[in-house]
Short mmCIF file of C-alpha atoms and ligand atoms in Angstrom, two decimals:
data_model
loop_
_atom_site.label_atom_id
_atom_site.label_comp_id
_atom_site.label_asym_id
_atom_site.label_seq_id
_atom_site.Cartn_x
_atom_site.Cartn_y
_atom_site.Cartn_z
CA MET A 29 -0.02 0.11 0.14
CA GLN A 30 1.04 3.40 -0.62
CA VAL A 31 -0.20 6.61 1.43
CA ASP A 32 0.78 10.76 1.17
CA ILE A 33 0.85 10.68 4.60
CA ALA A 34 0.74 8.01 7.61
CA ILE A 35 -0.31 8.79 10.68
CA ILE A 36 0.66 5.89 13.43
CA GLY A 37 -2.09 6.14 16.88
CA GLY A 38 -5.95 7.50 16.55
CA GLY A 39 -5.16 9.16 19.80
CA PRO A 40 -6.38 13.10 20.30
CA ALA A 41 -2.57 13.61 18.26
CA GLY A 42 -3.24 11.51 15.61
CA SER A 43 -6.96 12.54 15.19
CA ALA A 44 -6.36 16.38 15.66
CA ALA A 45 -3.26 15.80 12.44
CA ALA A 46 -5.59 13.88 10.61
CA ILE A 47 -8.69 16.34 10.74
CA THR A 48 -6.23 19.40 9.76
CA LEU A 49 -4.81 17.64 6.96
CA ALA A 50 -7.74 15.96 5.68
CA LYS A 51 -10.03 18.96 5.74
CA SER A 52 -7.37 20.48 3.83
CA GLY A 53 -7.77 18.16 1.24
CA ARG A 54 -5.14 16.11 1.76
CA SER A 55 -4.93 12.25 1.60
CA VAL A 56 -4.53 10.67 5.46
CA ALA A 57 -4.72 7.16 6.66
CA ILE A 58 -4.25 6.35 10.62
CA PHE A 59 -3.01 3.37 11.51
CA ASP A 60 -3.50 2.20 15.33
CA LYS A 61 -3.12 -0.89 16.79
CA ALA A 62 -6.59 -0.68 19.12
CA LYS A 63 -9.80 -1.14 17.81
CA PHE A 64 -11.97 1.78 18.62
CA PRO A 65 -13.79 2.86 21.15
CA ARG A 66 -10.57 2.17 23.56
CA ASP A 67 -10.03 3.14 26.42
CA LYS A 68 -6.80 5.56 27.81
CA CYS A 69 -5.37 5.73 31.12
CA CYS A 70 -5.98 9.36 32.32
CA GLY A 71 -8.05 11.75 34.09
CA ASP A 72 -10.14 12.67 31.26
CA GLY A 73 -9.89 16.26 32.33
CA LEU A 74 -10.13 18.80 29.59
CA THR A 75 -8.52 22.02 30.01
CA THR A 76 -9.14 25.67 27.73
CA LEU A 77 -6.51 25.18 25.93
CA ALA A 78 -8.32 21.44 24.68
CA LEU A 79 -11.45 22.75 24.57
CA ARG A 80 -10.75 25.27 22.31
CA LEU A 81 -8.18 23.07 20.09
CA GLY A 82 -11.18 20.43 20.26
CA GLU A 83 -14.54 23.18 19.17
CA SER A 84 -12.00 24.28 16.00
CA LEU A 85 -11.75 20.53 15.54
CA GLY A 86 -15.38 20.22 15.18
CA LEU A 87 -15.97 18.59 18.43
CA ILE A 88 -19.27 19.05 19.88
CA PRO A 89 -20.16 18.63 23.63
CA SER A 90 -23.81 17.10 23.01
CA LYS A 91 -22.99 14.94 20.95
CA ILE A 92 -20.23 13.51 23.08
CA SER A 93 -21.80 11.03 25.55
CA ASN A 94 -20.56 11.77 29.47
CA TRP A 95 -19.57 15.09 28.85
CA LYS A 96 -19.32 16.87 31.92
CA ASP A 97 -18.74 20.93 32.33
CA VAL A 98 -16.58 21.81 35.46
CA GLN A 99 -17.83 24.91 36.68
CA GLU A 100 -15.94 25.12 39.66
CA ALA A 101 -12.72 23.64 41.13
CA ILE A 102 -12.17 22.62 44.79
CA LEU A 103 -8.57 23.02 45.87
CA HIS A 104 -7.55 20.80 49.46
CA TRP A 105 -4.40 21.68 51.29
CA ASP A 106 -3.62 20.87 55.21
CA ASP A 107 -5.63 18.56 55.68
CA ASN A 108 -8.43 21.14 56.51
CA ARG A 109 -8.17 23.87 54.63
CA SER A 110 -10.20 23.67 51.36
CA VAL A 111 -10.93 27.13 49.05
CA PRO A 112 -14.05 26.15 45.92
CA CYS A 113 -12.32 28.77 43.18
CA ALA A 114 -15.39 29.15 40.73
CA LEU A 115 -14.29 29.27 37.16
CA PRO A 116 -15.77 32.15 34.53
CA SER A 117 -19.27 31.87 33.88
CA GLY A 118 -21.14 33.24 31.00
CA SER A 119 -18.29 33.04 28.76
CA GLY A 120 -17.94 29.76 27.77
CA SER A 121 -16.38 26.57 28.92
CA TYR A 122 -12.73 26.59 30.71
CA ALA A 123 -12.84 23.17 31.78
CA ALA A 124 -14.58 19.54 31.22
CA VAL A 125 -14.15 15.91 32.03
CA VAL A 126 -15.39 13.27 29.44
CA PRO A 127 -14.01 9.73 29.30
CA ARG A 128 -11.99 9.26 26.78
CA LEU A 129 -13.36 6.05 25.41
CA ASP A 130 -15.93 8.99 24.38
CA TYR A 131 -13.61 11.84 23.84
CA ASP A 132 -11.41 9.67 21.66
CA GLN A 133 -14.36 7.69 19.20
CA ALA A 134 -15.67 11.29 18.16
CA LEU A 135 -12.39 12.93 17.31
CA LEU A 136 -11.25 9.97 15.20
CA ASP A 137 -15.17 9.98 13.96
CA ILE A 138 -14.25 13.30 12.70
CA ALA A 139 -11.43 12.61 11.43
CA LEU A 140 -13.14 9.87 9.03
CA ALA A 141 -16.15 11.97 7.93
CA ASN A 142 -13.21 14.74 6.71
CA GLY A 143 -12.41 12.03 4.65
CA ALA A 144 -9.31 10.57 6.68
CA SER A 145 -9.04 6.43 6.04
CA VAL A 146 -8.96 4.75 9.46
CA TYR A 147 -7.58 1.18 9.89
CA GLN A 148 -7.98 -0.29 13.39
CA GLY A 149 -6.25 -2.88 14.87
CA HIS A 150 -3.23 -2.35 12.43
CA GLY A 151 -0.05 -1.40 14.59
CA LEU A 152 3.37 -0.45 13.40
CA GLU A 153 5.61 -3.26 13.35
CA SER A 154 8.87 -1.96 11.38
CA ILE A 155 10.02 1.37 9.72
CA SER A 156 12.99 2.61 8.27
CA ILE A 157 13.83 5.67 5.83
CA GLU A 158 15.05 5.50 2.33
CA SER A 159 15.28 8.70 -0.23
CA GLU A 160 13.10 10.53 2.23
CA LYS A 161 10.52 8.36 2.51
CA ALA A 162 9.29 5.79 5.28
CA ILE A 163 8.62 2.16 4.30
CA MET A 164 6.83 0.77 7.12
CA ALA A 165 5.36 -3.11 8.14
CA ILE A 166 2.01 -2.70 9.16
CA ASP A 167 0.16 -5.58 11.00
CA GLY A 168 -2.11 -7.60 8.83
CA LEU A 169 -1.92 -4.89 6.02
CA GLY A 170 1.51 -5.57 4.87
CA THR A 171 4.13 -2.97 3.33
CA VAL A 172 3.35 0.56 3.66
CA SER A 173 5.58 3.46 1.55
CA ALA A 174 4.19 6.89 2.53
CA ASN A 175 6.08 10.54 1.58
CA SER A 176 5.02 11.84 5.18
CA VAL A 177 4.61 10.10 8.95
CA ILE A 178 3.37 11.38 11.73
CA ALA A 179 4.23 9.76 14.90
CA ALA A 180 1.46 10.39 17.20
CA ASP A 181 1.92 6.75 19.41
CA GLY A 182 1.90 8.02 22.54
CA MET A 183 4.12 7.67 25.63
CA TRP A 184 6.42 4.31 24.62
CA SER A 185 6.08 5.63 20.61
CA PRO A 186 7.10 2.61 18.64
CA THR A 187 7.83 4.84 15.98
CA ARG A 188 10.47 6.67 18.08
CA ARG A 189 11.80 2.88 19.29
CA LEU A 190 11.77 1.42 15.93
CA LEU A 191 13.86 3.88 14.45
CA GLY A 192 16.49 3.79 17.08
CA LEU A 193 15.77 7.17 18.44
CA SER A 194 14.51 5.95 22.07
CA ILE A 195 16.42 6.97 25.17
CA ASP A 196 17.36 4.09 27.01
CA SER A 197 15.70 4.05 31.01
CA TYR A 198 13.08 6.75 30.16
CA ARG A 199 10.06 6.10 31.71
CA GLY A 200 8.24 9.46 31.56
CA GLU A 201 8.60 12.69 34.18
CA TRP A 202 5.34 11.44 36.06
CA HIS A 203 3.28 8.32 37.06
CA ALA A 204 0.43 8.70 37.66
CA PHE A 205 -2.91 6.06 38.83
CA ARG A 206 -6.37 5.92 37.64
CA GLN A 207 -9.61 4.78 38.42
CA TYR A 208 -13.13 5.41 38.03
CA PHE A 209 -15.52 4.76 40.92
CA LYS A 210 -19.20 4.75 40.81
CA ASN A 211 -22.05 5.81 43.74
CA VAL A 212 -19.63 8.78 44.56
CA GLY A 213 -21.32 11.43 47.34
CA PRO A 214 -22.45 14.56 46.26
CA LYS A 215 -19.32 16.50 46.94
CA ALA A 216 -17.44 14.35 44.46
CA ASN A 217 -20.41 16.22 41.39
CA LYS A 218 -17.35 18.93 41.64
CA LEU A 219 -14.02 19.00 40.72
CA HIS A 220 -11.50 18.53 43.88
CA VAL A 221 -7.78 18.64 43.99
CA TRP A 222 -5.52 17.52 47.38
CA PHE A 223 -1.95 18.91 47.65
CA GLU A 224 -0.73 15.80 50.03
CA PRO A 225 2.47 17.05 51.62
CA ASP A 226 3.62 13.24 50.56
CA LEU A 227 2.68 13.81 47.21
CA LEU A 228 4.30 17.05 46.12
CA PRO A 229 4.96 18.65 43.55
CA GLY A 230 1.97 15.72 42.33
CA TYR A 231 -1.59 15.56 43.65
CA VAL A 232 -4.61 13.86 44.21
CA TRP A 233 -7.67 14.81 41.01
CA SER A 234 -11.24 13.59 42.08
CA PHE A 235 -13.29 14.44 38.67
CA PRO A 236 -17.01 14.39 38.22
CA LEU A 237 -18.92 11.77 35.72
CA SER A 238 -22.19 12.10 35.40
CA GLY A 239 -24.33 9.54 36.83
CA ARG A 240 -22.29 9.48 40.42
CA ARG A 241 -19.36 8.23 38.65
CA ALA A 242 -15.94 9.97 39.12
CA ASN A 243 -12.48 9.74 37.61
CA ILE A 244 -10.01 9.50 41.11
CA GLY A 245 -6.44 9.11 40.39
CA PHE A 246 -3.21 10.28 41.56
CA GLY A 247 0.25 11.09 39.95
CA VAL A 248 3.64 11.68 40.90
CA LEU A 249 6.83 13.23 39.82
CA ARG A 250 9.96 10.43 39.18
CA GLY A 251 12.52 10.71 41.52
CA GLY A 252 10.83 13.10 43.44
CA GLN A 253 9.99 12.18 47.88
CA ILE A 254 8.08 9.02 46.58
CA SER A 255 9.89 6.27 44.85
CA ILE A 256 7.62 4.63 42.16
CA SER A 257 7.53 1.29 43.85
CA GLU A 258 6.01 2.84 46.76
CA THR A 259 2.79 4.44 44.38
CA GLY A 260 1.04 1.02 44.22
CA GLN A 261 0.57 1.38 48.33
CA ILE A 262 -0.04 4.66 48.86
CA TRP A 263 -2.92 4.35 46.34
CA LYS A 264 -4.58 1.59 48.79
CA ASP A 265 -3.85 4.25 51.45
CA LEU A 266 -5.11 7.28 50.10
CA LEU A 267 -9.00 6.68 49.43
CA SER A 268 -8.69 6.05 53.63
CA ARG A 269 -7.21 9.30 53.86
CA PRO A 270 -10.15 11.44 56.09
CA ASN A 271 -9.84 14.28 54.03
CA ILE A 272 -10.55 12.63 50.84
CA ARG A 273 -13.20 10.21 52.16
CA GLU A 274 -14.90 13.28 53.12
CA VAL A 275 -15.97 14.06 49.61
CA LEU A 276 -16.21 10.36 48.08
CA GLY A 277 -18.91 9.37 50.78
CA ASP A 278 -19.25 6.35 52.37
CA GLU A 279 -21.17 4.37 49.50
CA PHE A 280 -18.07 4.58 46.51
CA GLU A 281 -17.24 1.60 44.69
CA PRO A 282 -14.53 0.93 42.06
CA GLU A 283 -15.41 -0.11 38.90
CA GLY A 284 -12.98 -2.27 37.16
CA ARG A 285 -9.13 -2.13 38.21
CA HIS A 286 -7.23 0.80 38.55
CA THR A 287 -4.52 1.90 35.56
CA ALA A 288 -1.32 3.46 36.00
CA TRP A 289 1.45 4.98 32.99
CA PRO A 290 3.86 7.09 33.03
CA ILE A 291 3.46 11.02 31.53
CA PRO A 292 5.86 12.39 29.93
CA ALA A 293 6.90 15.70 29.82
CA ARG A 294 10.34 17.24 28.13
CA VAL A 295 9.35 18.17 24.71
CA ASN A 296 12.20 20.87 24.14
CA ALA A 297 14.54 18.17 25.07
CA ILE A 298 13.80 15.55 23.09
CA PRO A 299 14.33 15.06 18.85
CA LEU A 300 10.79 16.38 17.45
CA SER A 301 11.58 14.87 14.13
CA HIS A 302 13.57 12.29 12.27
CA GLY A 303 13.82 12.40 8.31
CA PRO A 304 9.84 12.41 7.07
CA VAL A 305 8.78 11.66 10.44
CA LEU A 306 7.41 14.31 12.78
CA PHE A 307 6.65 13.19 16.54
CA THR A 308 3.29 14.85 18.53
CA GLY A 309 1.87 14.72 21.40
CA ASP A 310 2.71 11.81 24.15
CA ALA A 311 5.47 10.65 21.06
CA ALA A 312 6.90 14.01 21.40
CA ALA A 313 6.60 14.39 25.40
CA ALA A 314 4.88 17.01 24.80
CA ALA A 315 2.77 17.04 28.26
CA ASP A 316 3.13 19.92 30.86
CA THR A 317 5.68 19.26 33.26
CA LEU A 318 3.80 20.96 36.00
CA THR A 319 0.35 19.23 36.14
CA GLY A 320 0.91 16.21 33.55
CA GLU A 321 -1.96 17.35 31.24
CA GLY A 322 -1.25 15.75 28.05
CA ILE A 323 -4.59 16.33 25.90
CA GLY A 324 -4.69 19.95 24.88
CA GLN A 325 -0.58 19.26 23.95
CA ALA A 326 -1.81 16.85 21.70
CA LEU A 327 -4.19 18.17 20.32
CA LEU A 328 -1.84 21.31 19.71
CA THR A 329 0.87 19.51 18.05
CA GLY A 330 -1.44 17.33 15.93
CA ILE A 331 -2.58 20.09 14.30
CA LEU A 332 0.65 21.75 13.73
CA ALA A 333 2.61 18.87 12.38
CA GLY A 334 -0.78 19.00 9.90
CA GLU A 335 0.12 22.69 9.09
CA ALA A 336 3.55 21.96 8.67
CA LEU A 337 2.81 19.42 6.24
CA LEU A 338 0.02 21.95 4.37
CA GLU A 339 2.67 24.97 4.12
CA GLU A 340 6.06 23.39 3.30
CA ASN A 341 6.91 20.87 0.59
CA GLN A 342 10.37 19.51 1.38
CA VAL A 343 11.05 17.35 4.02
CA ALA A 344 13.97 19.44 5.63
CA LYS A 345 11.55 22.26 5.27
CA ILE A 346 8.57 20.46 6.99
CA ALA A 347 10.83 19.51 10.20
CA LYS A 348 11.91 22.63 10.63
CA ARG A 349 8.99 24.53 10.71
CA TYR A 350 7.32 22.06 12.90
CA GLU A 351 10.08 22.23 15.43
CA ARG A 352 9.97 26.23 15.38
CA SER A 353 6.03 26.43 15.69
CA VAL A 354 6.32 23.82 18.66
CA ALA A 355 9.00 26.17 20.31
CA GLN A 356 7.38 29.29 19.96
CA GLU A 357 4.18 27.40 21.46
CA LEU A 358 5.40 25.38 24.28
CA PHE A 359 9.07 26.13 25.16
CA SER A 360 8.18 29.20 27.40
CA ASP A 361 5.30 27.41 29.27
CA HIS A 362 7.55 24.43 29.67
CA GLN A 363 9.95 26.60 31.57
CA MET A 364 8.18 28.63 33.20
CA SER A 365 6.35 25.27 34.25
CA LEU A 366 9.54 23.39 35.52
CA VAL A 367 10.23 26.83 37.57
CA LEU A 368 6.58 25.90 39.41
CA GLN A 369 6.94 22.38 39.94
CA LYS A 370 9.95 23.82 41.65
CA ILE A 371 8.58 25.74 44.26
CA LEU A 372 5.42 23.10 44.52
CA SER A 373 7.97 20.40 45.41
CA HIS A 374 8.15 22.54 48.96
CA PRO A 375 5.86 21.36 51.27
CA LYS A 376 5.83 25.20 53.02
CA ALA A 377 5.94 26.95 49.76
CA THR A 378 3.51 25.20 48.48
CA ARG A 379 0.83 26.47 51.95
CA CYS A 380 2.51 29.88 50.96
CA ALA A 381 1.24 29.92 47.39
CA LEU A 382 -2.07 28.32 47.67
CA SER A 383 -3.39 30.74 50.43
CA VAL A 384 -2.11 33.76 48.32
CA ALA A 385 -3.52 32.52 45.76
CA THR A 386 -6.92 31.78 47.33
CA SER A 387 -6.45 35.01 49.69
CA THR A 388 -9.60 37.16 47.91
CA LYS A 389 -12.37 36.11 45.41
CA TRP A 390 -9.98 38.15 42.63
CA THR A 391 -7.00 36.18 43.40
CA ARG A 392 -9.29 32.68 43.30
CA ASN A 393 -10.63 33.37 40.05
CA ASN A 394 -7.96 34.06 38.41
CA PHE A 395 -5.89 31.57 39.80
CA VAL A 396 -8.35 28.88 38.79
CA ARG A 397 -8.42 30.44 35.27
CA TRP A 398 -4.42 30.24 34.93
CA MET A 399 -4.84 26.70 36.41
CA PHE A 400 -7.29 25.38 33.51
CA GLU A 401 -4.57 27.46 30.94
CA ASP A 402 -6.74 30.46 30.44
CA TYR A 403 -3.81 32.23 30.84
CA PRO A 404 -0.84 29.72 29.60
CA ARG A 405 1.53 29.83 32.11
CA ALA A 406 4.21 32.10 30.88
CA LEU A 407 2.28 34.33 29.28
CA LEU A 408 4.42 37.40 30.72
CA PHE A 409 6.89 35.98 28.59
CA THR A 410 5.52 35.36 25.47
CA PRO A 411 4.28 39.12 24.37
CA LYS A 412 3.44 37.90 21.06
CA ARG A 413 0.11 36.44 22.97
CA TRP A 414 -0.72 39.62 24.88
CA LYS A 415 -1.87 40.83 21.00
CA ARG A 416 -4.51 37.92 21.67
CA GLY A 417 -6.20 39.46 24.23
CA GLY A 418 -4.59 36.91 26.47
CA PHE A 419 -5.62 38.09 29.75
CA ARG A 420 -8.77 38.42 28.63
CA ARG A 421 -9.61 35.71 26.55
CA LEU A 422 -13.29 33.75 26.14
CA GLY A 423 -13.66 29.99 26.90
CA ALA A 424 -14.25 27.51 24.32
CA TYR A 425 -18.11 26.99 22.93
CA THR A 426 -19.07 30.77 24.04
CA ASP A 427 -22.50 30.11 21.95
CA ARG A 428 -23.35 26.84 23.59
CA VAL A 429 -25.94 27.14 26.65
CA GLU A 430 -23.74 25.58 29.79
CA HIS A 431 -25.80 22.68 31.58
C1 FAD B 219 -3.20 8.52 34.92
C2 FAD B 219 -2.94 9.54 34.02
C3 FAD B 219 -4.09 11.11 33.63
C4 FAD B 219 -4.06 12.01 32.81
N1 FAD B 219 -5.01 12.68 33.23
C5 FAD B 219 -5.03 14.10 32.42
C6 FAD B 219 -6.10 15.10 32.45
O1 FAD B 219 -6.80 14.81 33.45
N2 FAD B 219 -5.93 15.62 31.32
C7 FAD B 219 -4.70 15.57 30.53
O2 FAD B 219 -4.98 16.45 29.24
N3 FAD B 219 -3.98 14.93 30.12
C8 FAD B 219 -3.87 13.63 31.40
N4 FAD B 219 -3.09 12.64 31.15
C9 FAD B 219 -1.82 12.66 30.02
C10 FAD B 219 -2.82 12.46 28.58
O3 FAD B 219 -3.44 11.29 29.09
C11 FAD B 219 -1.96 12.14 27.39
O4 FAD B 219 -0.84 12.88 27.40
C12 FAD B 219 -2.79 12.15 25.84
O5 FAD B 219 -3.02 11.12 26.02
C13 FAD B 219 -1.57 12.12 24.69
O6 FAD B 219 -2.26 11.66 23.57
P1 FAD B 219 -1.60 10.62 22.40
O7 FAD B 219 -2.19 11.67 21.10
O8 FAD B 219 -0.19 11.92 22.32
O9 FAD B 219 -1.50 9.17 22.54
P2 FAD B 219 -2.51 8.42 23.49
O10 FAD B 219 -3.57 9.09 23.80
O11 FAD B 219 -1.70 7.40 24.17
O12 FAD B 219 -2.53 7.51 22.02
C14 FAD B 219 -1.40 6.85 21.38
C15 FAD B 219 -2.41 6.00 20.26
O13 FAD B 219 -1.15 5.06 19.90
C16 FAD B 219 -1.73 3.59 19.40
N5 FAD B 219 -0.38 3.02 19.19
C17 FAD B 219 -0.04 2.58 20.35
N6 FAD B 219 1.56 1.62 19.58
C18 FAD B 219 0.81 1.52 18.36
C19 FAD B 219 1.68 0.78 17.11
N7 FAD B 219 2.63 0.01 17.49
N8 FAD B 219 1.13 0.75 16.24
C20 FAD B 219 -0.53 1.68 15.89
N9 FAD B 219 -0.61 2.61 16.73
C21 FAD B 219 -0.28 2.64 17.85
C22 FAD B 219 -2.04 3.70 20.93
O14 FAD B 219 -2.77 2.43 20.52
C23 FAD B 219 -3.09 5.11 20.97
O15 FAD B 219 -4.34 5.09 20.44
C24 FAD B 219 -3.06 11.73 31.90
C25 FAD B 219 -2.41 10.68 31.67
C26 FAD B 219 -2.24 9.76 33.11
C27 FAD B 219 -0.94 8.77 32.75
#
């Protein structure tokens, strides 16, 4: 089989790239080893960045099962401090929670509707570069050659590994657990974040889902105060901590098994291209290094890869354009997140920062908007964004009636 553009992986990064290209009439084929709908170990939280980009790609919340808008985040620290922080109302959506089973399927459907070919249950098995073209073996399909490849195949990126570009012993910056629960108490109908001193700069979350369900999990920084081998025990102990239990109620029950997965967050220190191959999303280690969120970054890098292919037609120029645009959009935010992560590594500094950030209604409103990326974290260092009205941007879906 011969294709113009092959996309390896049909998660948010792969679908975003496919939609961008297919909408402009380019011929694209997505190959994913999984059959959709498929789950992905994730908190299912959509930040403002993810919501805005999802809207631009054609995602319609009312058409996606189990979409849950979030209007308020409740922050907990110091065992007994909890502060509700409201997101702006009447100016669009700033945060939402959607199970990845539904979200990823909806994005893939848009790619299909725009003319992308989607091969599910067909994983990449080998890849080599010959005369600036990619020659791949795809499970069940045989040899596929492509002029360009977008690697959107997640944290362990088989494309990167098969090209010999993996970094030995790299396991991601974060390690995170998540599990779905049913019959959670009424307080768990809101979004909660706990800054537990032993997990800093990591945190625990309970993200609300419809029908008394919640996505609950926690993440810790690799090399931080907790070793990864201890996290299994922490997970067992976490749900019995009184401050967390109080929100979850007495009747909550697990649904299925918990899952754990790494989060890669080093976008400025990883090759973003190799010949005709562009790396996107988790395959480009694009998650935010402060919060571990990566859906918005996956959409963004997928779109940027698509745009680079639309705007240039030589392999070297495509790669250069893509790398430049990723650097422009993500590197300053990444640097700023690294600085903040250092501050949040210390319980005293965290306590102090949270006390100040939640001291008045104004600081609470702005802090929570900032948490959900309404203000990109490095806005002060990227004056280009000021012109776009970065300090007063509306949320996504401004014409939609919130529910
Ligand atoms: C516990 C946890 C909680 C998280 N919570 C959040 C959150 O609340 N909000 C947020 O924004 N981010 C969160 N993240 C990060 C987020 O899940 C990822 O950043 C995001 O999924 C990256 O999307 P992607 O498209 O790059 O990769 P993925 O979503 O991982 O998709 C990769 C695709 O590649 C396919 N693939 C793999 N190997 C092959 C192969 N050989 N051939 C073909 N296809 C292949 C896979 O089947 C998969 O469909 C969390 C991560 C974890 C681990």
